[in-house]
CSV table of C-alpha atoms in Angstrom, one decimal:
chain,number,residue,atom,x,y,z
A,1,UNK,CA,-1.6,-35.5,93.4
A,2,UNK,CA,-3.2,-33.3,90.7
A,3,UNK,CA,-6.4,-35.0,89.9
A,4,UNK,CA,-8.9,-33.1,87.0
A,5,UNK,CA,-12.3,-33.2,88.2
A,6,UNK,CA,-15.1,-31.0,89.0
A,7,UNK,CA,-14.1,-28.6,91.6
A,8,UNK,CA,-16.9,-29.7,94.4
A,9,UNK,CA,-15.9,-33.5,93.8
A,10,UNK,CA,-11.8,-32.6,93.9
A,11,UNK,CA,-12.5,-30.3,97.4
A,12,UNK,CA,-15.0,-33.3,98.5
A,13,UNK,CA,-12.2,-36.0,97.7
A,14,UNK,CA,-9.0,-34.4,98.4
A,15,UNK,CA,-7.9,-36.2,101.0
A,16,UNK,CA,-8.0,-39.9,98.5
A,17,UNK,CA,-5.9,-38.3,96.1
A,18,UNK,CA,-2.9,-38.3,98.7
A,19,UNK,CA,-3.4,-41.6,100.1
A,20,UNK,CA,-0.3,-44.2,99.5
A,21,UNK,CA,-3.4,-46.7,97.8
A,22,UNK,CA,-4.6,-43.7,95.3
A,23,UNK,CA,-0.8,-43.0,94.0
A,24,UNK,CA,-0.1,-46.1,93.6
A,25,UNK,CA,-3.8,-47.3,91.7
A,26,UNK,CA,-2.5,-44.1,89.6
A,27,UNK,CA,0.8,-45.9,88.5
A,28,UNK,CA,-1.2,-48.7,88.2
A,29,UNK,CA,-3.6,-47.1,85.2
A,30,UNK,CA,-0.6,-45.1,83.6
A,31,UNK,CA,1.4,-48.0,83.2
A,32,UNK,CA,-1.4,-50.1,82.0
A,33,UNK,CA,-2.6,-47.4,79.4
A,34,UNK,CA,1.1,-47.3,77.9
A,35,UNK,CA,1.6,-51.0,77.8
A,36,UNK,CA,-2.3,-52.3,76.7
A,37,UNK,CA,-5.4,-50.3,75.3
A,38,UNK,CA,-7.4,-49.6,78.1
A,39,UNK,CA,-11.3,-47.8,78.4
A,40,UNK,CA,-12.2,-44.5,78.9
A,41,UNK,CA,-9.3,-42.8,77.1
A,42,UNK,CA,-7.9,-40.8,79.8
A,43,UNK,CA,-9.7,-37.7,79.3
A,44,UNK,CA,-13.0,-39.2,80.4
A,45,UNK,CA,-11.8,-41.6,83.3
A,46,UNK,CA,-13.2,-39.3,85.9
A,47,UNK,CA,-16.5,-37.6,83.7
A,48,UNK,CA,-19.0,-39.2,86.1
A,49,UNK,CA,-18.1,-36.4,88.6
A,50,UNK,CA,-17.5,-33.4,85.6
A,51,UNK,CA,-21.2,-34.0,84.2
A,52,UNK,CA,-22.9,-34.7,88.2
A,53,UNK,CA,-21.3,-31.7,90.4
A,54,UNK,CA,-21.1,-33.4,94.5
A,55,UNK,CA,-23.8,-30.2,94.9
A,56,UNK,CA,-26.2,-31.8,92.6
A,57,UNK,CA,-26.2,-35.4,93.1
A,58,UNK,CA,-29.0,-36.9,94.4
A,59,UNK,CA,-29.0,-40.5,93.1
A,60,UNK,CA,-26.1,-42.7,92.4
A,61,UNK,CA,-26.1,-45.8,89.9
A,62,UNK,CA,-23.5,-48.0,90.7
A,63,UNK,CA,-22.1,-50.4,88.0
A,64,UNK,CA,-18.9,-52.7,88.0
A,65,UNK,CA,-16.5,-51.0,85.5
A,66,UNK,CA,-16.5,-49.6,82.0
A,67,UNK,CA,-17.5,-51.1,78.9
A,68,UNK,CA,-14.3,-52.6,77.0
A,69,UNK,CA,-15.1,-52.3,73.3
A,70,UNK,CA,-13.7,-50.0,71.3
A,71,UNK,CA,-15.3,-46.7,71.0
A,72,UNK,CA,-17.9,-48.0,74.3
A,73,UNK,CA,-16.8,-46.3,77.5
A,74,UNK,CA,-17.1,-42.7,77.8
A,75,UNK,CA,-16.6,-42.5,81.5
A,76,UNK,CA,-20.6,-43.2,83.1
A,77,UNK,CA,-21.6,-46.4,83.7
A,78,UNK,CA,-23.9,-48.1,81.6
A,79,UNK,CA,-23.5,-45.5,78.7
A,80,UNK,CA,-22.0,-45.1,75.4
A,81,UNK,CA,-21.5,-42.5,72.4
A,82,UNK,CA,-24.2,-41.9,70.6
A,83,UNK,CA,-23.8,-43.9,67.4
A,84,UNK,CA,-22.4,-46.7,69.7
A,85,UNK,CA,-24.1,-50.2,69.1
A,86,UNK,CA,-25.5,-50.7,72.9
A,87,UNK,CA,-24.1,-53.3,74.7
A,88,UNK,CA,-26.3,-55.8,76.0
A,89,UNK,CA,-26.3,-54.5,79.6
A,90,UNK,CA,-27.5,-51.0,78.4
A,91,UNK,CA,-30.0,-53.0,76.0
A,92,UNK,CA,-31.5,-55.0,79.3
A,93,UNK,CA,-31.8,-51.5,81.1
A,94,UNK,CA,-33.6,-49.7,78.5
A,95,UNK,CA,-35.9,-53.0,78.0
A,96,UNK,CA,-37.0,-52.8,81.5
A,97,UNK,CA,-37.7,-49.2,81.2
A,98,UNK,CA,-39.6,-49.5,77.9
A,99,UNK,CA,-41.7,-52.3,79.5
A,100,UNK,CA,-42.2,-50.8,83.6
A,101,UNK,CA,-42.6,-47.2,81.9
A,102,UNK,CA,-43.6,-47.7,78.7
A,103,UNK,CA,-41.0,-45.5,77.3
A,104,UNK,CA,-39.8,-45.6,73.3
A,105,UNK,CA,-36.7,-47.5,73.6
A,106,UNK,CA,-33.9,-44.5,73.4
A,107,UNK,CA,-31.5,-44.7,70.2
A,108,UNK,CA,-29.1,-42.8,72.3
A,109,UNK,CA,-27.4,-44.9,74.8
A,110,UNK,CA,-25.5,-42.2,76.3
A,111,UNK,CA,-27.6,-41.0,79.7
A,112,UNK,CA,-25.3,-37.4,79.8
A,113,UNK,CA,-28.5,-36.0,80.6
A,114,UNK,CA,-29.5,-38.0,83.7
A,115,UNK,CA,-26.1,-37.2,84.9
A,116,UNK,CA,-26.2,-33.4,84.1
A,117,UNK,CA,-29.6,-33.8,86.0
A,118,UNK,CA,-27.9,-35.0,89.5
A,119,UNK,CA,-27.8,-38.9,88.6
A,120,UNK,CA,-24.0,-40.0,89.4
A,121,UNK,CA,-22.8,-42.8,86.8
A,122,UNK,CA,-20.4,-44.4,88.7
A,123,UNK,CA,-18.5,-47.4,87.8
A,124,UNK,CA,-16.9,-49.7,91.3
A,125,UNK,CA,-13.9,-49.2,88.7
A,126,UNK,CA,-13.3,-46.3,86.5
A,127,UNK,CA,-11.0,-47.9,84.1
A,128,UNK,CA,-10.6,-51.2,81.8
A,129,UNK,CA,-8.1,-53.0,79.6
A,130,UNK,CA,-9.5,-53.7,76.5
A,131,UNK,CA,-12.0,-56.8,76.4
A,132,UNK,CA,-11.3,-57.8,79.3
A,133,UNK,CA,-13.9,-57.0,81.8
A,134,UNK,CA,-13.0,-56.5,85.5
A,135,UNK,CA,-9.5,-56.3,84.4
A,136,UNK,CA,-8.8,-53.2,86.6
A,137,UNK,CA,-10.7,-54.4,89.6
A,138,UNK,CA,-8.8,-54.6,93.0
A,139,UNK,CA,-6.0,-52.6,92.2
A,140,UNK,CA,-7.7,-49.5,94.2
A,141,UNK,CA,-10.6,-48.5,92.5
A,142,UNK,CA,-13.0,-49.8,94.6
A,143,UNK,CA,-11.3,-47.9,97.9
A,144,UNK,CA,-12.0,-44.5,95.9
A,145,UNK,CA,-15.4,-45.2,95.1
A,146,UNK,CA,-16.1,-47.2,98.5
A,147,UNK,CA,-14.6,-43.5,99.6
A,148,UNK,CA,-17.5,-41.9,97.1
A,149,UNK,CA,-19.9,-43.6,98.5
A,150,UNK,CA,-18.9,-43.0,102.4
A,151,UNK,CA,-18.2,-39.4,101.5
A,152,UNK,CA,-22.0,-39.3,99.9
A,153,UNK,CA,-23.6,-40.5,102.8
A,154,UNK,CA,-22.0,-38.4,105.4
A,155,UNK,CA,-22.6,-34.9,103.8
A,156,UNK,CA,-25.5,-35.4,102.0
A,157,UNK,CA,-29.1,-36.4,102.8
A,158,UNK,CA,-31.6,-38.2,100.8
A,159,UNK,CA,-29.4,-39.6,98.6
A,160,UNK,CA,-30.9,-43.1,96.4
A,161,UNK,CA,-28.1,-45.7,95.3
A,162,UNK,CA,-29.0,-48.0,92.3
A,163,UNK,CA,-27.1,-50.7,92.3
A,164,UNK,CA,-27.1,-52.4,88.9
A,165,UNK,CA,-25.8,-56.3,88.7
A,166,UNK,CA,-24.4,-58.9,91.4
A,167,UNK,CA,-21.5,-57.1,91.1
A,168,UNK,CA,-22.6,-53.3,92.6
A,169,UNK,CA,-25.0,-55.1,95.0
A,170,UNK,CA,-22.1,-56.5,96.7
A,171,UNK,CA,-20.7,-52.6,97.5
């Protein structure tokens, strides 16, 4: 299967994409994108791995699955456009960081530039149907990024993983 994604991440993950649980996850998301509005739109399902390269990443933030408001997921976890009201899971994150760091609470909720720095945003599941969180979970996203995950540890050293609500703690 012909997946678009950074070329390191695609030669790193190759053997996923032809696994009977990966083609069918696919079906999965292309029939639930032309039956339901679903989050990211398409392009952006797999920009966690386009803006942090598998050579560069060196910490992973793990959340549960993508924002499902209009206009909210853009493919990282825990991130939205910039001139996107932040949801109230972003809000809490950049709370804490304003009060353990004192850092200026960000008007940007969109972390690009953590990722472009070697932070991976990864959601358990990359996709969402429309306000209805955890809607795409256990249909095979969570093998792929289990297979992230495994695929991280075993190549790479000194690697920190963030995980970010009850749900990432339990990966």
């Amino acid at each position: 299967m012909n997946v678009r994604m950074e070329s390191g991440w695609k030669s790193q993950l190759k053997p996923e994409f032809e696994k009977p649980y990966f083609t069918e996850l696919i079906q999965f998301v292309k029939e639930e994108y032309s039956q339901h509005t679903c989050y990211p739109k398409g392009s952006d399902i797999f920009a966690a791995f386009d803006h942090c390269t598998f050579e560069n990443t060196k910490v992973v933030i793990l959340g549960q699955d993508p924002y499902h408001g209009p206009g909210q997921a853009n493919g990282l976890c825990f991130s939205v456009k910039d001139g996107i009201p932040h949801p109230p899971s972003l809000v809490n994150i950049f709370k804490e960081i304003e009060n353990d760091l004192q850092q200026p609470y960000p008007k940007s909720g969109n972390p690009e530039r953590w990722a472009d720095q070697g932070v991976l945003l990864l959601n358990a599941a990359l996709t969402v149907r429309a306000h209805q969180a955890g809607s795409h979970q256990g249909k095979g996203w969570e093998t792929f990024t289990d297979a992230v995950i495994k695929t991280l540890s075993n190549k790479k050293e000194h690697i920190v993983f963030l995980l970010w609500g009850g749900y990432a703690k339990k990966k």
